[in-house]
XYZ file of C-alpha atoms in Angstrom:
190
model
C -14.898 -12.014 -14.610
C -13.289 -12.487 -11.227
C -15.961 -14.675 -10.060
C -15.652 -16.888 -13.252
C -12.086 -17.334 -12.529
C -12.622 -18.254 -9.026
C -15.418 -20.770 -10.159
C -13.133 -22.287 -12.842
C -10.091 -23.159 -10.946
C -10.272 -24.373 -7.232
C -6.550 -23.708 -6.741
C -7.166 -19.890 -7.197
C -8.258 -18.084 -3.979
C -7.624 -14.406 -5.137
C -8.267 -12.557 -8.247
C -7.420 -8.885 -8.933
C -7.231 -6.549 -11.847
C -5.707 -3.329 -13.163
C -7.473 0.020 -12.400
C -7.553 3.518 -13.192
C -7.318 6.534 -10.755
C -9.474 9.505 -11.815
C -9.763 13.074 -10.560
C -13.117 13.451 -9.016
C -13.594 17.173 -9.955
C -12.077 17.205 -13.498
C -12.618 13.623 -14.651
C -8.976 13.446 -15.792
C -7.240 10.112 -15.629
C -4.453 10.685 -12.972
C -2.755 7.319 -13.515
C -3.221 3.703 -14.496
C -2.252 1.004 -12.053
C -1.277 -1.967 -14.187
C 0.250 -5.248 -12.684
C 2.627 -7.339 -14.125
C 0.721 -10.513 -12.976
C 0.244 -12.543 -9.814
C 3.390 -11.997 -7.641
C 5.293 -14.838 -6.099
C 5.611 -14.784 -2.152
C 9.217 -13.576 -2.689
C 8.079 -10.668 -4.806
C 5.575 -9.797 -2.157
C 8.262 -9.615 0.586
C 10.304 -7.429 -1.599
C 7.129 -5.314 -2.377
C 7.540 -5.835 -6.197
C 3.934 -6.084 -6.960
C 0.800 -3.956 -7.378
C -2.463 -5.200 -6.142
C -5.259 -2.405 -6.066
C -7.375 -3.496 -3.052
C -10.524 -2.211 -4.868
C -10.142 -4.876 -7.622
C -9.651 -7.999 -5.246
C -11.975 -10.959 -5.108
C -11.117 -13.645 -2.686
C -12.621 -16.904 -1.892
C -14.573 -16.979 1.461
C -12.717 -20.000 2.627
C -9.236 -18.403 2.044
C -10.459 -15.326 3.995
C -11.588 -17.465 6.821
C -8.281 -19.571 6.858
C -6.311 -16.251 7.001
C -8.494 -15.038 9.950
C -9.769 -12.082 7.880
C -7.997 -8.694 8.143
C -5.899 -8.329 11.344
C -8.058 -6.012 13.523
C -4.890 -4.578 15.208
C -3.824 -3.040 12.009
C -5.295 0.079 10.428
C -2.136 0.431 8.121
C -0.875 -2.349 5.863
C -3.607 -4.659 6.611
C -4.219 -5.514 3.022
C -0.480 -6.172 2.576
C -0.444 -8.568 5.563
C -3.661 -10.374 4.416
C -2.345 -10.811 0.893
C 0.835 -12.373 2.398
C -1.144 -14.871 4.437
C -3.473 -15.789 1.496
C -0.503 -16.271 -0.836
C 0.599 -19.116 1.380
C -2.552 -20.893 0.769
C -3.683 -20.256 -2.692
C -2.824 -18.970 -6.175
C -3.534 -15.552 -7.455
C -4.702 -14.629 -10.791
C -4.358 -11.273 -12.315
C -6.862 -10.097 -15.027
C -5.238 -7.687 -17.312
C -7.980 -5.171 -17.755
C -9.240 -2.018 -15.892
C -12.086 -3.505 -14.010
C -12.165 -0.755 -11.303
C -11.874 2.931 -11.129
C -10.675 4.899 -8.149
C -12.159 8.487 -8.080
C -10.194 10.872 -5.776
C -9.412 14.485 -5.252
C -5.898 16.218 -5.757
C -5.137 15.654 -2.149
C -5.080 11.835 -2.723
C -3.038 10.155 -0.031
C -2.517 13.150 2.173
C -4.972 12.080 4.869
C -3.506 8.691 4.982
C -0.073 10.290 6.113
C -2.038 11.742 9.091
C -2.768 8.463 10.783
C -1.262 8.353 14.210
C 2.372 6.933 14.642
C 1.061 3.749 16.556
C -0.477 2.406 13.352
C 3.002 2.086 11.667
C 4.600 0.738 14.798
C 1.804 -1.849 15.198
C 2.160 -2.896 11.418
C 6.141 -3.308 11.777
C 5.710 -5.549 14.984
C 3.118 -7.800 13.369
C 5.330 -8.206 10.445
C 8.252 -9.086 12.361
C 6.086 -11.455 14.583
C 4.913 -13.401 11.694
C 7.762 -13.201 9.317
C 10.980 -12.278 11.095
C 13.863 -11.189 9.027
C 12.048 -11.958 5.740
C 9.806 -8.799 6.633
C 12.803 -6.399 6.559
C 12.611 -5.163 2.973
C 8.836 -4.803 3.293
C 9.087 -2.679 6.423
C 11.635 -0.610 4.801
C 9.457 -0.114 1.768
C 6.529 0.736 3.881
C 8.682 3.347 5.768
C 9.432 4.857 2.642
C 5.975 5.107 1.479
C 5.024 6.740 4.677
C 7.841 9.279 4.502
C 6.640 9.900 0.781
C 3.083 10.521 2.038
C 4.233 12.981 4.523
C 6.348 14.810 1.940
C 3.687 14.727 -0.522
C 1.079 16.039 2.341
C 3.823 19.055 3.165
C 4.036 19.931 -0.545
C 0.292 19.969 -1.024
C -0.005 22.064 2.353
C 2.396 24.548 0.886
C 0.435 24.843 -2.521
C -2.837 25.560 -0.342
C -1.081 28.334 1.417
C -0.603 26.524 4.791
C 3.088 27.188 5.199
C 2.746 26.442 9.077
C 1.131 23.322 8.891
C 3.483 22.366 6.048
C 6.439 22.943 8.369
C 4.905 20.781 10.980
C 4.384 17.969 8.525
C 8.065 18.404 7.321
C 9.206 18.247 10.901
C 7.349 15.003 11.487
C 9.028 13.705 8.377
C 12.279 14.700 9.533
C 11.773 12.907 12.978
C 10.478 9.808 11.217
C 12.773 9.183 8.443
C 15.308 11.867 7.798
C 17.524 9.975 5.320
C 14.505 10.041 2.931
C 15.332 13.647 1.880
C 18.845 12.587 1.320
C 18.188 10.163 -1.302
C 19.284 10.468 -4.827
C 15.823 10.865 -6.262
C 13.231 12.279 -3.615
C 9.876 13.355 -4.842
C 10.507 16.984 -4.102
C 13.710 17.415 -6.461
C 11.494 18.601 -9.274
C 10.095 21.614 -7.146
């Protein structure tokens, strides 16, 4: 379907769809990721969009024009690529689940263990390319990283690894202490 969209309209350079996240062990649906449609550039800078990387189909010329994925990045590379592509082409959203992401209960916890320089490089690249416009996106990515650290710590507690959980919480407190003081943090339900 995505290829048909690209072939039918030369102004479209990127097509994406909704997808579903399924637990690999139980087969249960964990959640559905549904987009509200193709984001504007401003919505992207404000991080008010959802594009599942596993659902993206992009024209080769757009990929080349953007220089592919920035090889300096190991975090946020998809986001940076989408911002660049949005400057050159239209996006189309197919409102169907055309992909399935199979995962385990520890989903996301290994991502939080990436080395800190990955975050620093992402923020530097965003500032270099977009200046002040990148502030909201950087703040959102910082909160996302903090959320992954918190989720990792809670998962480690559930697995009976309190020392590791304490180490992860200390990393969170060093990185973004204000995250735990917000009105609705993820851990309030525990």
